[in-house]
Short mmCIF file of C-alpha atoms in Angstrom, two decimals:
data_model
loop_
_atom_site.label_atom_id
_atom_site.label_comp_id
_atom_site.label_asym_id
_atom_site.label_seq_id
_atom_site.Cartn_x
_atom_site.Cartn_y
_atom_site.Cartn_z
CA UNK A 1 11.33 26.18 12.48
CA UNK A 2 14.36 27.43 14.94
CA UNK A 3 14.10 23.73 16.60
CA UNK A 4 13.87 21.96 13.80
CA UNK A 5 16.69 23.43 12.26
CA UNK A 6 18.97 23.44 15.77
CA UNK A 7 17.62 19.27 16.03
CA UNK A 8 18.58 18.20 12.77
CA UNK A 9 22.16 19.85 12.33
CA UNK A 10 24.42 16.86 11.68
CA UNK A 11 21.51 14.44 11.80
CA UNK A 12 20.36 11.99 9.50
CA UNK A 13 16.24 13.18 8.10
CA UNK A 14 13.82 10.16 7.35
CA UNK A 15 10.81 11.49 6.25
CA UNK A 16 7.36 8.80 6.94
CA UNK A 17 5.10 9.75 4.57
CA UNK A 18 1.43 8.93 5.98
CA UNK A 19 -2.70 8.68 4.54
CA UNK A 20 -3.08 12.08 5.98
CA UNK A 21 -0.92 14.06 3.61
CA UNK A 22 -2.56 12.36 0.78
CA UNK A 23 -5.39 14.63 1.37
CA UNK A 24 -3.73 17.50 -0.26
CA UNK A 25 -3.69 17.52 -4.08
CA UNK A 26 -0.27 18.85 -4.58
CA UNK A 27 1.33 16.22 -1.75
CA UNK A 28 3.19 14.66 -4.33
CA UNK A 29 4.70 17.53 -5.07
CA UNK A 30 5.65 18.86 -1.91
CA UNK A 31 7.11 15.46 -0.69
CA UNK A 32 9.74 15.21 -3.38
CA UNK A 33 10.29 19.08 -2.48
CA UNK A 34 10.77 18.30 0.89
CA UNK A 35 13.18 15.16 0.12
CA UNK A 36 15.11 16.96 -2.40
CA UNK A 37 15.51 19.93 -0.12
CA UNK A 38 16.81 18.10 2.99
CA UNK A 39 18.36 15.31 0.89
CA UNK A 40 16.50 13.18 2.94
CA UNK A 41 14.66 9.36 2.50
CA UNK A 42 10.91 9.16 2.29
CA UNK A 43 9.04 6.29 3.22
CA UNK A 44 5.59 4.81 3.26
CA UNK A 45 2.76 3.70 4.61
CA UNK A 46 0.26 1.91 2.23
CA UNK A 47 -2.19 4.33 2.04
CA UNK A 48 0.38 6.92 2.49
CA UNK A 49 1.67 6.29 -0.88
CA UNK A 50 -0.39 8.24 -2.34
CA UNK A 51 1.43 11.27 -1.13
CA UNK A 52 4.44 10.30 -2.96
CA UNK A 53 5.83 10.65 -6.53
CA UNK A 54 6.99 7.64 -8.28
CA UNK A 55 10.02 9.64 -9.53
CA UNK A 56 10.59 11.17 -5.81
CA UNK A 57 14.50 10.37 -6.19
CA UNK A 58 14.49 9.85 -2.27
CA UNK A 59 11.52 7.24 -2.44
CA UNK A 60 13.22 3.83 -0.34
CA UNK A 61 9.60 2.53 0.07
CA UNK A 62 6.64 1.27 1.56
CA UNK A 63 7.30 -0.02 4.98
CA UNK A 64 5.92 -3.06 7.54
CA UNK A 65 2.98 -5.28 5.85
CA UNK A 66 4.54 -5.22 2.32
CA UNK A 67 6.70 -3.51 2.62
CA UNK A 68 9.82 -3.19 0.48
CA UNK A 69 13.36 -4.27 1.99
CA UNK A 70 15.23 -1.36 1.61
CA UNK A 71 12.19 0.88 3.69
CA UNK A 72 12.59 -1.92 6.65
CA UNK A 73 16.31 -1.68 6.53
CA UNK A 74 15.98 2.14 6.63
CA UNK A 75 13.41 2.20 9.07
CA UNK A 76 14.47 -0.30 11.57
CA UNK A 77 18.20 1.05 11.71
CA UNK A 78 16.29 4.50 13.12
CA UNK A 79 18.96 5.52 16.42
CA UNK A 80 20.74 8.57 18.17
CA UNK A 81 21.97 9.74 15.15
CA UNK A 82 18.77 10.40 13.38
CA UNK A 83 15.12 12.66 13.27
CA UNK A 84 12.41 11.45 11.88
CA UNK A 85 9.74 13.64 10.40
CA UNK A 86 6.34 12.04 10.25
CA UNK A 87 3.67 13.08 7.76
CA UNK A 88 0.10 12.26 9.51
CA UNK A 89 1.26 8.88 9.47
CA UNK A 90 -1.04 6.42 11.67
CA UNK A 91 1.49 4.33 13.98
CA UNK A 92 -0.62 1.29 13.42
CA UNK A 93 -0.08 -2.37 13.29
CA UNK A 94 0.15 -2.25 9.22
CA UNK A 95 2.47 0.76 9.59
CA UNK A 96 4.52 0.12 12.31
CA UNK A 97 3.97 -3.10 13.77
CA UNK A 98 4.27 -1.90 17.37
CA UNK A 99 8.12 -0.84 17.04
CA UNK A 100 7.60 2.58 18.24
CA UNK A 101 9.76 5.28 16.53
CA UNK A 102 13.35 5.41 17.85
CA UNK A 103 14.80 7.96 16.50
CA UNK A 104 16.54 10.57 18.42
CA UNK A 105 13.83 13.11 17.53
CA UNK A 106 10.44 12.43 15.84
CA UNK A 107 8.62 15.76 14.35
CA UNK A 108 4.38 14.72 14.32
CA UNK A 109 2.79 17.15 11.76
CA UNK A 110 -0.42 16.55 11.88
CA UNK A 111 -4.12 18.90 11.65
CA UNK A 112 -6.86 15.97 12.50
CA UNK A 113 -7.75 16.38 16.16
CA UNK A 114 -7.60 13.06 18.12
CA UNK A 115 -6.96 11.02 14.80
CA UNK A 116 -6.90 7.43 14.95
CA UNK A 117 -3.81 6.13 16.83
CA UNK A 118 -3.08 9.14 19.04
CA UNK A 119 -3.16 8.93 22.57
CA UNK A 120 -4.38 12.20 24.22
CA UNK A 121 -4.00 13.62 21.07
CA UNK A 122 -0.23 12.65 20.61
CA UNK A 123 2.35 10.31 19.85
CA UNK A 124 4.50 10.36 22.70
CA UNK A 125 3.81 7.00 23.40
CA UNK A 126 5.54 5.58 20.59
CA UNK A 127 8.25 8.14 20.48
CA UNK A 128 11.28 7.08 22.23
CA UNK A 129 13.35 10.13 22.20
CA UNK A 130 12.58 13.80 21.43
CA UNK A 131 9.02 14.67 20.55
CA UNK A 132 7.97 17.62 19.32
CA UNK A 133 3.47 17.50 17.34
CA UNK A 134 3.04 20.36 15.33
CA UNK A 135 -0.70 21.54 13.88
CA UNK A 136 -1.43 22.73 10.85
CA UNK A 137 -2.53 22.19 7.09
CA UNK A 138 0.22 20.19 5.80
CA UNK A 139 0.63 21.72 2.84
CA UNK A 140 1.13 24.81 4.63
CA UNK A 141 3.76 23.37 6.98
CA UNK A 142 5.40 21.83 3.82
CA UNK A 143 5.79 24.76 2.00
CA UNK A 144 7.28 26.80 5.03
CA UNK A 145 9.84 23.78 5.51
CA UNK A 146 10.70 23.93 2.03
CA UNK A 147 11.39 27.78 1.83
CA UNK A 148 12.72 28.11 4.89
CA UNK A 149 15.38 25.43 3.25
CA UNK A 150 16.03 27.22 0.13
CA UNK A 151 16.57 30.81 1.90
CA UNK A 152 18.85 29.18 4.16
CA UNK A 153 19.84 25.11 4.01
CA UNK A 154 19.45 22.81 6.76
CA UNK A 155 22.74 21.40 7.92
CA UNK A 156 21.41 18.13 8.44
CA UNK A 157 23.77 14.97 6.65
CA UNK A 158 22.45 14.03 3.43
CA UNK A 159 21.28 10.90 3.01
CA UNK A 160 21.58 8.81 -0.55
CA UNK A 161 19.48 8.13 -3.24
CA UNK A 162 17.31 5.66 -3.50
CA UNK A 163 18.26 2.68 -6.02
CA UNK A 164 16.40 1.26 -8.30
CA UNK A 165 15.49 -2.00 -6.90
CA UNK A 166 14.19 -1.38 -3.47
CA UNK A 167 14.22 -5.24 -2.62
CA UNK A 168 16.56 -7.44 -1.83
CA UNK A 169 15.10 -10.67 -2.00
CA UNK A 170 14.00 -12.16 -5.63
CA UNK A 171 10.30 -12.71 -6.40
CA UNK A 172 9.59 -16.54 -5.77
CA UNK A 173 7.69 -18.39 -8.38
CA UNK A 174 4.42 -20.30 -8.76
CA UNK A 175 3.57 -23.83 -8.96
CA UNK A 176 1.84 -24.76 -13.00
CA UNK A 177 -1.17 -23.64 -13.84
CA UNK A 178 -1.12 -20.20 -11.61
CA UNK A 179 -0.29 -16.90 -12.86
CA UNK A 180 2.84 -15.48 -11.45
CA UNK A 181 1.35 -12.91 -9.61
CA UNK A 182 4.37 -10.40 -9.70
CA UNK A 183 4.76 -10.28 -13.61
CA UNK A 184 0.87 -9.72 -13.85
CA UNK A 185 1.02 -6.26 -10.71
CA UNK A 186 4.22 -5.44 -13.00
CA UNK A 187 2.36 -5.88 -16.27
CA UNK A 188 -0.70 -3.73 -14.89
CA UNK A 189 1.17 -1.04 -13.31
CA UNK A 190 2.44 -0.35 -16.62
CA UNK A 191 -1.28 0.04 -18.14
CA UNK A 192 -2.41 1.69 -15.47
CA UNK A 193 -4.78 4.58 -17.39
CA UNK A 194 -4.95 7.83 -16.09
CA UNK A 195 -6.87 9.24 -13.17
CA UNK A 196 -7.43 5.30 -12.14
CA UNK A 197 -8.16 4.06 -8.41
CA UNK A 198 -7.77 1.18 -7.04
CA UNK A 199 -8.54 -1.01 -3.50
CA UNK A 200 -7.38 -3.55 -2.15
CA UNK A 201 -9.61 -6.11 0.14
CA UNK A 202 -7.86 -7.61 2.69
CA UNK A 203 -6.29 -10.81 0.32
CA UNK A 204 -2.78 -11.59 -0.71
CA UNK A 205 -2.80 -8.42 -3.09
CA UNK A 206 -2.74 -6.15 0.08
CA UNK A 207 0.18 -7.60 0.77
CA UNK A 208 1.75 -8.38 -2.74
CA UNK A 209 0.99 -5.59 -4.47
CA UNK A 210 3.22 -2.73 -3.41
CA UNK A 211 5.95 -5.04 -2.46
CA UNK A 212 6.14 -6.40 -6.48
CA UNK A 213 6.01 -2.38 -7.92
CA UNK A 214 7.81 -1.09 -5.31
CA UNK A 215 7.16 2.91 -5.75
CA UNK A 216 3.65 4.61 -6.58
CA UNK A 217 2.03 5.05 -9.92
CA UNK A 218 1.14 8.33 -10.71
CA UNK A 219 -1.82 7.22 -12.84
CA UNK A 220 -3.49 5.49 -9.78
CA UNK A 221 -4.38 6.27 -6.75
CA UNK A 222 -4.27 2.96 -4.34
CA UNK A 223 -6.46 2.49 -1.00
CA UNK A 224 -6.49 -0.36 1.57
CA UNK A 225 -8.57 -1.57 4.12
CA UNK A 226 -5.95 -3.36 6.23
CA UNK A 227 -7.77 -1.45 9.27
CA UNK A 228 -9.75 -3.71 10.83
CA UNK A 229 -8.99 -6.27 8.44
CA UNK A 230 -12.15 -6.38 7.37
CA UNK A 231 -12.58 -8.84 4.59
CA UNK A 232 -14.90 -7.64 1.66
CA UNK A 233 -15.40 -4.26 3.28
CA UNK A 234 -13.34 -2.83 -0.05
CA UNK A 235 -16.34 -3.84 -2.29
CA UNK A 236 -18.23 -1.02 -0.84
CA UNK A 237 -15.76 1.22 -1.24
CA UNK A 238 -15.47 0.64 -4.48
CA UNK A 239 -18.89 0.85 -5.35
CA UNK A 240 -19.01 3.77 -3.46
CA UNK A 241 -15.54 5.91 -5.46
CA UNK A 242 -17.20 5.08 -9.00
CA UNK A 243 -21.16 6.21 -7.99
CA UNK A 244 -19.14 9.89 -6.77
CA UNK A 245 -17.28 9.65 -9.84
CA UNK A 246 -18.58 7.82 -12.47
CA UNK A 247 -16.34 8.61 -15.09
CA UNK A 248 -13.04 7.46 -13.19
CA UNK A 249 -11.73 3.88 -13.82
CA UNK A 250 -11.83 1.66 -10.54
CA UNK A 251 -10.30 -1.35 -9.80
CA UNK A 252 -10.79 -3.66 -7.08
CA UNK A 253 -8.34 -6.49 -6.15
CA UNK A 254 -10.15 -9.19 -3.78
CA UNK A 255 -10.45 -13.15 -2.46
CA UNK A 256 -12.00 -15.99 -2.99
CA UNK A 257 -12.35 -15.76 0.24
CA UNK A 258 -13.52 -11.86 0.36
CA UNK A 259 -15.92 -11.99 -2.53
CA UNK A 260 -17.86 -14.46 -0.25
CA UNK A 261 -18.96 -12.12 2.04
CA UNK A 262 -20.17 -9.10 -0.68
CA UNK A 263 -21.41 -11.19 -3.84
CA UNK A 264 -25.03 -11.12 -3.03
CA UNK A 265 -24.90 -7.59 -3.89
CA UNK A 266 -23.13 -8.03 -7.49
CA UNK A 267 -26.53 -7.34 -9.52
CA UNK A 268 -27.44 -3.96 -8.32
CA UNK A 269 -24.18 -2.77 -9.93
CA UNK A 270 -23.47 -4.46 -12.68
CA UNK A 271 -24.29 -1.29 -14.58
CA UNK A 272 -21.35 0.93 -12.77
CA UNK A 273 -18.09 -0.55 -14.96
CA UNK A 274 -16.78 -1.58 -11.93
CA UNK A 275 -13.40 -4.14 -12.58
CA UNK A 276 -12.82 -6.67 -9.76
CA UNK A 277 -9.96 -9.14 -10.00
CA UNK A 278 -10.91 -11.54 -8.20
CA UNK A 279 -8.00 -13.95 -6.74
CA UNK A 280 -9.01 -17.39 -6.49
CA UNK A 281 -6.70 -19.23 -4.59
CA UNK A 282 -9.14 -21.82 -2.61
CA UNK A 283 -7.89 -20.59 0.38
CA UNK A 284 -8.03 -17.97 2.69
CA UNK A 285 -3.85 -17.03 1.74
CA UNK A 286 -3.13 -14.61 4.94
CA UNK A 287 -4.16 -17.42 7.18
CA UNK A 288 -2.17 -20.44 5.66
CA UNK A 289 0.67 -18.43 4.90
CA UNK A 290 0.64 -17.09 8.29
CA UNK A 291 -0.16 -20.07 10.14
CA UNK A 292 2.35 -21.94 8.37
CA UNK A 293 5.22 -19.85 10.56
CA UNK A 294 3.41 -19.52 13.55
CA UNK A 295 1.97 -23.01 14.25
CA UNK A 296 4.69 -24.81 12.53
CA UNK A 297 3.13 -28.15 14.44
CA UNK A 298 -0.04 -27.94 13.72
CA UNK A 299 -0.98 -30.15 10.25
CA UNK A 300 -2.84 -27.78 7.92
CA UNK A 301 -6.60 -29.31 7.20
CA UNK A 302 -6.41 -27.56 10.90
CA UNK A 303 -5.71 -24.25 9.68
CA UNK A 304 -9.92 -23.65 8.63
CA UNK A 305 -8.37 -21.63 5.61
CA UNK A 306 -9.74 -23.72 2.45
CA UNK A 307 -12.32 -21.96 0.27
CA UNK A 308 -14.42 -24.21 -1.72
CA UNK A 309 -14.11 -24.08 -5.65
CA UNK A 310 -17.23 -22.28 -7.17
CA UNK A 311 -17.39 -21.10 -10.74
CA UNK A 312 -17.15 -17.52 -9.74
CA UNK A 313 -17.61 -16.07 -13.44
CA UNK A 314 -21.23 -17.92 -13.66
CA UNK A 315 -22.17 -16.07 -10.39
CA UNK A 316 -20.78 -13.15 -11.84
CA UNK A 317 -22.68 -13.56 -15.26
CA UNK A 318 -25.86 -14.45 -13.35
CA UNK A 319 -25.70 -10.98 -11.40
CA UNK A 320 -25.31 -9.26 -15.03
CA UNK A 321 -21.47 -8.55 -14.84
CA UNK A 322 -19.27 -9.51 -17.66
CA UNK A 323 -16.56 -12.11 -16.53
CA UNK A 324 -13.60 -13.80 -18.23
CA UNK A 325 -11.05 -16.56 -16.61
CA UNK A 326 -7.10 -14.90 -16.66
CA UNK A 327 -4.83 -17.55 -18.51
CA UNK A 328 -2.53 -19.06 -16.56
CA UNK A 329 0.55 -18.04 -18.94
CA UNK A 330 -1.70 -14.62 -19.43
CA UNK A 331 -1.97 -15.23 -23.12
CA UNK A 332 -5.51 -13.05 -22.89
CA UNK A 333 -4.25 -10.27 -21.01
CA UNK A 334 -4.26 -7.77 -23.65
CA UNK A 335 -7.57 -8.43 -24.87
CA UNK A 336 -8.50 -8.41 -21.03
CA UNK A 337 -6.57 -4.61 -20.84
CA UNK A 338 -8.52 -3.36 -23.88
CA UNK A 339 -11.94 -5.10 -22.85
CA UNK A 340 -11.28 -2.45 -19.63
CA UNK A 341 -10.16 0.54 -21.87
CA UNK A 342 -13.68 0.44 -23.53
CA UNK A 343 -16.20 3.03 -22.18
CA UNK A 344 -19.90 2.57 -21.02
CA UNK A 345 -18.75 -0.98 -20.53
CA UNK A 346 -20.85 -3.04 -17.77
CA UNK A 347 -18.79 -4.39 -14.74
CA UNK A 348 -16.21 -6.75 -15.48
CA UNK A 349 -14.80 -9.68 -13.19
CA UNK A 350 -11.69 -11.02 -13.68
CA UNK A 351 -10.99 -14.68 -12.46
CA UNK A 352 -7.62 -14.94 -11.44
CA UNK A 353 -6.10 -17.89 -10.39
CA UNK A 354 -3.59 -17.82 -7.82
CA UNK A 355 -1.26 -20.31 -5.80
CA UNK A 356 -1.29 -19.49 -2.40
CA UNK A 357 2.09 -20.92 -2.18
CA UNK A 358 3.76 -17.95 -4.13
CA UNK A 359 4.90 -15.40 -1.32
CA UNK A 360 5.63 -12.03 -2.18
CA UNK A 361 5.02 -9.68 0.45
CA UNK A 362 6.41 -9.72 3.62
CA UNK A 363 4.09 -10.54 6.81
CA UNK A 364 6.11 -8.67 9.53
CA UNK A 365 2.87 -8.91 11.65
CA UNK A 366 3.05 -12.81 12.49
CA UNK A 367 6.20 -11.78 14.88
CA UNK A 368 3.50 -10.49 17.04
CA UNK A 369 1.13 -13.69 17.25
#
C-alpha cells in the first residue's frame, strides 16, 4: 500500500479492468469504488466488462477488438506520467494487441497461479516501466485500496469523467434490405431482462456489439470466445449456462458462418429456450472485412469468405426450434421481444440478416497481419 501510494503521487491512475475480477459478485461495485476513490478511468476488456457498472462515472470503455475510441485514445496515450493498475486482465491479442503496457508503473493484481498470458507467472514482459504483481482475492485487495483511500486520499491527479459518447466516429449505415445492426444492439440493450447472459461466437457481433452500446448492461452478463477464435465453440457454451441454470434467459449471437459448424446438434436442445440470433450475412464478415485492408490487391472471389444461402429457419424448424426471419426495417421486433419474454418457451432462432459491408467495430488486430 506504502508503494502504491509513494508511485502514484502526482500521477495519472488508469485502471484495466480484466475477466478475472468478474469472478467476484460485488466487482461492479468495487470498481466504481475504486474509480470514484482515485478519480481515476476504468477500462475494459470484453469479458472484463462484466466487472464494471454501466453507471461507473469513470467508465471510458472497452478497449482493442471493439473497442470504443475514447478507451484507445486513453489507452494508447499511456507514458511517464502515468500508473496503470490492472485488474486480472489477460494481455492478449483481443486485449492488447501486442502493445505492451507503457506506463510508467503497471500494478498486476492478480490470485490465479500461472493464468493464461503470464510468463513465469508475471507480466514483466509486457511491462515497460515499473512492475510491481500483487496476490490476492481481488475483492480483498479492492476493498483495502479503497479504505486505505478514504482514511487517507491518494495524491495522485484526477483524471475526468467519462462523457457520454465514448466514440468518436459515427455508426456507418447498411445497404437496403439489411437491418442496421447498431439500432437493433441499441434497441436490445434496452430490453435486456434481468439476470440475462449472453455469448458471442466469433462473428461480426464480437466485434460490433460493445463498440455500438458502448458501457455494460447491468441486466446482462456478456461472454466471448475471441480466444482461440474458435468459430461455433459459443454454442456449447450456451447450451451449457442454461442446462446449470435453467431458469436464466440466454442469448447467443452467431454466423452464418458459425452455425455451420454446431447445427447438427440443434434437436437435442430444442427443449432448453435457448435464443440464437443468428447473423446471416453470406459471408464469413471478419475475413472480408479484414482482407479487404490487408490484401488490398487481391480481387475478392479470392478471399474463400462466401457462405452459401440456406434457409436457416427450416433447419431450425426441422431440429424442433421455433424460428422467425428479423424484418429488414425491424417492423416485428416487438413481437420478436415478447415471443422471448414468454416462459417454458422452446428454443427460438432468430434470422437476422446482415450486410457485411456495415462496419462497426474496430479491427485493431489486422495491423498485425
Amino acid at each position: 500500500m506504502a508503494t502504491f501510494r509513494k508511485t502514484t503521487d502526482d500521477k495519472r491512475v488508469v485502471v484495466l479492468v480484466g475477466e478475472e475480477m468478474a469472478r467476484h459478485p460485488n466487482a461492479k461495485q468495487l470498481t466504481t469504488q475504486l474509480c470514484e476513490q482515485l478519480q481515476a478511468a476504468a477500462i475494459w476488456s470484453i469479458n472484463g466488462a462484466n466487472a464494471v457498472s454501466q453507471d461507473n462515472p469513470y467508465g471510458y470503455g472497452y478497449i482493442s477488438f471493439g473497442g470504443n475510441d475514447k478507451a484507445m485514445s486513453l489507452f494508447n496515450s499511456l507514458g511517464k506520467q502515468d500508473v496503470l493498475v490492472v485488474l486480472g486482465a489477460c494481455p492478449d491479442e483481443y486485449t492488447i494487441n501486442f502493445s505492451g503496457f507503457k506506463a510508467a508503473h503497471t500494478f498486476f493484481l492478480g490470485n490465479i497461479f500461472q493464468a493464461y498470458g503470464l510468463v513465469e507467472n508475471s507480466l514483466r514482459h509486457v511491462a515497460t516501466g515499473g512492475y510491481d504483481h500483487i496476490y490476492g482475492s481481488l475483492d480483498i485487495l479492492l476493498n483495502a485500496l479503497i479504505s486505505a483511500g478514504q482514511r487517507y486520499p491518494f495524491t495522485n491527479r484526477p483524471v475526468a469523467k467519462a462523457p457520454a459518447d465514448l466514440n468518436d466516429r459515427p455508426f456507418t449505415t447498411p445497404r437496403e434490405g439489411y437491418v442496421n445492426m447498431a439500432t437493433l444492439y441499441q434497441r436490445l440493450n434496452k430490453w435486456w431482462p434481468a439476470h440475462s447472459l449472453g455469448i458471442d461466437d466469433v462473428c461480426l457481433a464480437y466485434k460490433d456489439r460493445q463498440y455500438v452500446t458502448q458501457r455494460p448492461n447491468d441486466n446482462i452478463d456478456f461472454y466471448s470466445l475471441y480466444r482461440g477464435s474458435a468459430m461455433g465453440g459459443a454454442f456449447g457454451v450456451a447450451v451449457g449456462a442454461k442446462l446449470s441454470d435453467p431458469g436464466r434467459p440466454v442469448f447467443l449471437f452467431t454466423g452464418d458462418g458459425c452455425f455451420r459448424l454446431f447445427s447438427g446438434s440443434l434437436g437435442e436442445v430444442s427443449q432448453l429456450g435457448i435464443i440464437v440470433f443468428l447473423l446471416n450475412n453470406e459471408s464469413l464478415s471478419i475475413v472480408e472485412q479484414g482482407l479487404e485492408k490487408v490484401l488490398p490487391e487481391i480481387a475478392a472471389p479470392h478471399y474463400h469468405a462466401r457462405v452459401a444461402a440456406i434457409d436457416y429457419c427450416a433447419i431450425a424448424r426441422a431440429c424442433g426450434w421455433e424460428a422467425a426471419r428479423l424484418q429488414p426495417d425491424l417492423s416485428n421486433l416487438e413481437e420478436l421481444l415478447h415471443r422471448m419474454e414468454m416462459d417454458g418457451q422452446r428454443s427460438l432462432l432468430i434470422e437476422v440478416p446482415v450486410d457485411h459491408q456495415q462496419e462497426l467495430g474496430q479491427n485493431p488486430r489486422l495491423k498485425n497481419l
